[in-house]
C-alpha positions in Angstrom: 23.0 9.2 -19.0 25.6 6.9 -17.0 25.4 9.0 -14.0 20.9 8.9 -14.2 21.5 4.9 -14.6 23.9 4.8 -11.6 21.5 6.4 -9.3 18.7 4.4 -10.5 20.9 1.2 -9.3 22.1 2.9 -6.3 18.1 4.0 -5.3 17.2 0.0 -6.1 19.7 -1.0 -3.8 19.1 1.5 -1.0 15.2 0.5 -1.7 16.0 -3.3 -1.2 17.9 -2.6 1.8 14.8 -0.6 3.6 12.9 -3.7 2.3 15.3 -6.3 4.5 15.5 -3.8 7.3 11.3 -3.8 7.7 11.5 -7.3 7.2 14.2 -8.2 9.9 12.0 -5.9 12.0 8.5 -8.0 11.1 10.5 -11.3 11.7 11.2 -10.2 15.3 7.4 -11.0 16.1 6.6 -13.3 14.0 3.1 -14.0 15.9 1.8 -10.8 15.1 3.3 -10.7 11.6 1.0 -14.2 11.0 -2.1 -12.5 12.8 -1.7 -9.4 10.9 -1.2 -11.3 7.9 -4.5 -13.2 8.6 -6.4 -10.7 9.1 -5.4 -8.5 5.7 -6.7 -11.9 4.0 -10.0 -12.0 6.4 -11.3 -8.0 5.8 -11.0 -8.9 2.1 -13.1 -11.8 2.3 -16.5 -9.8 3.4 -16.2 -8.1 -0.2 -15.0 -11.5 -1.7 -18.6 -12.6 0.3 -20.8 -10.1 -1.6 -19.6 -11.0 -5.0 -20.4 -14.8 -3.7 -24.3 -13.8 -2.8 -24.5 -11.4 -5.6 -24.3 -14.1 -8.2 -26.4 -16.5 -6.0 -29.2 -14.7 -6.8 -28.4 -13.1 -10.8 -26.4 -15.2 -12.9 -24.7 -12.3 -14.5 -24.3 -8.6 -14.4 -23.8 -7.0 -17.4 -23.2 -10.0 -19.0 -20.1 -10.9 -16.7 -20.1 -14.3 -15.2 -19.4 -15.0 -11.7 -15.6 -16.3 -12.7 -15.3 -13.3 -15.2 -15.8 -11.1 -11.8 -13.6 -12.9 -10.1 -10.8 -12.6 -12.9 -11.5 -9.0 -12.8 -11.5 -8.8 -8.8 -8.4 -11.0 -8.6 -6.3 -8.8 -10.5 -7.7 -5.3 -8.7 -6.9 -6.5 -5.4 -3.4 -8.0 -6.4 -2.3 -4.2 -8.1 -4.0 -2.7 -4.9 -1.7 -5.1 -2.0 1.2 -4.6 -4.4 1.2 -0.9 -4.2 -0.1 -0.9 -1.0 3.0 -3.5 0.3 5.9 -0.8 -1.6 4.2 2.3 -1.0 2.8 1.8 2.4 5.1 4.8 4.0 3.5 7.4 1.5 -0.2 6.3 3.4 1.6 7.5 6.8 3.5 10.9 5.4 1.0 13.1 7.0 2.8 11.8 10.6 6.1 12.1 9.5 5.3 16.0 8.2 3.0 16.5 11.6 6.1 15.6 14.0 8.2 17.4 11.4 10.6 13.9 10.7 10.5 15.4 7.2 12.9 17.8 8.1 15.6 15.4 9.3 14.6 13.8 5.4 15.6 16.8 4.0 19.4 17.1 4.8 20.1 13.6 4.2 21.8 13.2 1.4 19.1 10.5 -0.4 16.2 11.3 -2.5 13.0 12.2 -0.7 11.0 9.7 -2.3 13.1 7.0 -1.6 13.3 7.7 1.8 9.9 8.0 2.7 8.9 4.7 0.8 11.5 2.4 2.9 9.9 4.2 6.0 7.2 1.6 6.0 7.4 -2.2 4.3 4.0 -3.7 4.5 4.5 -7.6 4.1 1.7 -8.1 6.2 -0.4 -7.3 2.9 0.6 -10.6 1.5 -2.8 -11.8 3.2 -4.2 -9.8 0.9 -2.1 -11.0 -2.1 -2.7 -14.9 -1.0 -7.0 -14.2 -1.1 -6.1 -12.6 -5.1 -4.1 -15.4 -6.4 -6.9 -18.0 -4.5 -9.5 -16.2 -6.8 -7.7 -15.3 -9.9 -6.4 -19.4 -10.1 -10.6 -20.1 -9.3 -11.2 -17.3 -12.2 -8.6 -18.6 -14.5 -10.4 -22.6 -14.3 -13.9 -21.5 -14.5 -14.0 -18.8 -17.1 -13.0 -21.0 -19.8 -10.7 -18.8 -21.2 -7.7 -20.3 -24.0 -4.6 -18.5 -22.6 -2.1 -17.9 -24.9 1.1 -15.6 -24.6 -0.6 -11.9 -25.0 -3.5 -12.9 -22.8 -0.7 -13.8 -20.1 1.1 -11.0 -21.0 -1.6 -8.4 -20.5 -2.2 -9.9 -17.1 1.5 -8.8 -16.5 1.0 -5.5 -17.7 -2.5 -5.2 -15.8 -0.1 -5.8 -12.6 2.4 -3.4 -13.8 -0.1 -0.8 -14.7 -2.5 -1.0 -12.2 0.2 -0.9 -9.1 1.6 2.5 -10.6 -1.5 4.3 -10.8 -2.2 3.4 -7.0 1.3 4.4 -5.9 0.5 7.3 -8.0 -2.5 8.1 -6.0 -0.6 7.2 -2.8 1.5 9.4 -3.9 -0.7 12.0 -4.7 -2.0 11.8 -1.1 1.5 12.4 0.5 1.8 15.6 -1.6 -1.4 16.7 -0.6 -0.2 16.9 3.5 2.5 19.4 2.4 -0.4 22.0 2.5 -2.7 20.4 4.8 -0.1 19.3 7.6 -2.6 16.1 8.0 -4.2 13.2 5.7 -6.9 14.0 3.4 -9.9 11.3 4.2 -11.6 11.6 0.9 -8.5 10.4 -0.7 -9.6 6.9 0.5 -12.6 7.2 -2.2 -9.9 6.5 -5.2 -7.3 4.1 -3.2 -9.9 1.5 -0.8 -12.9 2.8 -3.0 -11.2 1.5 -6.1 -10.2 -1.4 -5.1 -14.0 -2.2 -3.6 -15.5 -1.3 -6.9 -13.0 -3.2 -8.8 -15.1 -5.8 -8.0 -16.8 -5.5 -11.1 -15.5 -4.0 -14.5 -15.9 -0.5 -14.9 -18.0 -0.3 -17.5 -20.7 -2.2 -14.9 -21.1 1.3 -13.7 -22.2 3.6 -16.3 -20.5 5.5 -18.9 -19.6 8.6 -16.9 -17.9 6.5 -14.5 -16.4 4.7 -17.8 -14.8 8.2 -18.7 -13.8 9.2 -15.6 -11.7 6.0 -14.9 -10.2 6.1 -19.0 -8.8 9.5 -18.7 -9.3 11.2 -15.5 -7.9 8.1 -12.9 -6.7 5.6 -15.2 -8.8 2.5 -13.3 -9.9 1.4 -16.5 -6.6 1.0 -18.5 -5.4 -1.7 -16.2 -8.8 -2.8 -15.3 -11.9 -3.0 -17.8 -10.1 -2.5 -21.2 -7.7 -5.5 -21.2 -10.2 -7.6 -19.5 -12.0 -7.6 -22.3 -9.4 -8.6 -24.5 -8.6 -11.4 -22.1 -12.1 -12.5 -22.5 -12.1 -12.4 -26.5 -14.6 -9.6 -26.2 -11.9 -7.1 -28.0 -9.7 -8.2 -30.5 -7.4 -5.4 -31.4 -3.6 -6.4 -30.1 -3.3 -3.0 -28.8 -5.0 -3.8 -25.1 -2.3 -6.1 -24.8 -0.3 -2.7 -24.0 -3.0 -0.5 -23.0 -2.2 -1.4 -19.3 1.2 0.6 -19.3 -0.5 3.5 -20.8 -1.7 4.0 -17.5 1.4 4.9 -15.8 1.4 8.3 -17.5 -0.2 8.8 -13.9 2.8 8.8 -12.5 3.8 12.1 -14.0 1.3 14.4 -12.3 1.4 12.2 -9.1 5.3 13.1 -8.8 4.5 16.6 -10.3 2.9 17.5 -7.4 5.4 16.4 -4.9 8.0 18.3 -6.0 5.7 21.2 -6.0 4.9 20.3 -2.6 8.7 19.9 -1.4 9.0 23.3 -3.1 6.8 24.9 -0.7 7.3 22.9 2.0 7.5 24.4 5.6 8.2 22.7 8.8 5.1 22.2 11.4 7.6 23.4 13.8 7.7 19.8 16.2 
């Protein structure tokens, strides 16, 4: 047990000190780090726009208010640039297996994992991050919801929850490049395409969809479920927690890449 609890501190610290080299390395241009930076806040706008014109012409959808949305929205798109900002070098594995870097992973004497997530530090996503707190503040005044400790503290969880399952489906997409040798396009329907239909709740969508994102891709745990209870819709104390249920996705995520550095075999760069 000692020895599992000193490699968990000794992976944090290796992890912060990728972290400060990708930031030492960002901070050498810091003109492109504030373009970059405005322009992860600018291509989130546009779907930030069609929320806006949506509700200029219906007041509600499904009985969600325009702030309601935007509470929901918020919250997405902060889980999304958090995982997104940590996991960014899992998005580019399928370069590092093409040009057969992976190799030189292999014999060092880290963990994989840990590795090829301080490859790549995305700060830049913090763009991103500032739109999400701008809406979720707007959200927070105009839906006239009475916070009190568990509301704030599903909103933590939401965070918590919702970030693993999309480093779990970053994840999933690294694994997938063992056997492909190259990125799998269609993986970008549950990492962008979650985060541009987490514009509205889930259950906006139907009840198929409703089922699919409860127990297939856990969108709904850290999404639709405890946005009800923020909004006094449920009642039962037990959304409160329902957001860390979701990061039982983890498990299969990471499942498959150790299958995958199993039967890994170099591209032969």
């Amino acid at each position: 047990m000692r020895k599992y609890v000193r490699r968990i501190k000794y992976n944090r610290k290796l992890y912060k000190h990728y972290v400060s080299i990708n930031f030492r390395s960002m901070m050498q241009y810091k003109t492109s780090f504030l373009l970059s930076s405005v322009g992860q806040f600018l291509v989130s706008f546009n779907v930030f726009l069609g929320v806006f014109f949506m509700f200029r012409r219906f007041s509600k959808v499904e009985g969600f208010t325009y702030s309601e949305v935007l509470l929901c929205f918020s919250i997405v798109l902060m889980e999304f640039s958090l995982a997104e900002m940590a996991a960014r070098g899992f998005d580019g594995f399928a370069g590092m297996v093409r040009t057969g870097e992976f190799d030189r992973v292999l014999v060092r004497p880290q963990g994989e994992i840990i590795q090829v997530l301080g490859s790549k530090f995305e700060l830049t996503r913090i763009g991103r991050m500032l739109q999400a707190v701008v809406m979720f503040c707007y959200g927070v005044v105009k839906s006239q919801v009475v916070w009190d400790f568990p509301k704030v503290l599903t909103v933590i969880f939401m965070l918590i929850g919702g970030t693993a399952v999309f480093c779990g489906l970053f994840l999933i997409y690294a694994a997938l490049c063992f056997f492909t040798l190259d990125g799998l396009e269609f993986m970008n329907v549950f990492t962008d395409g979650a985060r541009e239909f987490g514009k509205y709740p889930a259950g906006v969508y139907g009840e198929k969809i409703l089922l699919f994102a409860t127990f297939f891709v856990p969108y709904a745990l850290v999404q639709y479920y405890p946005l009800l209870y923020i909004l006094e819709r449920r009642t039962s104390i037990g959304y409160v927690v329902l957001p860390l249920a979701a990061c039982w996705f983890l498990a299969p995520a990471l499942g498959l890449w150790k299958f995958g550095v199993r039967h890994y075999k170099s591209s032969g760069s």
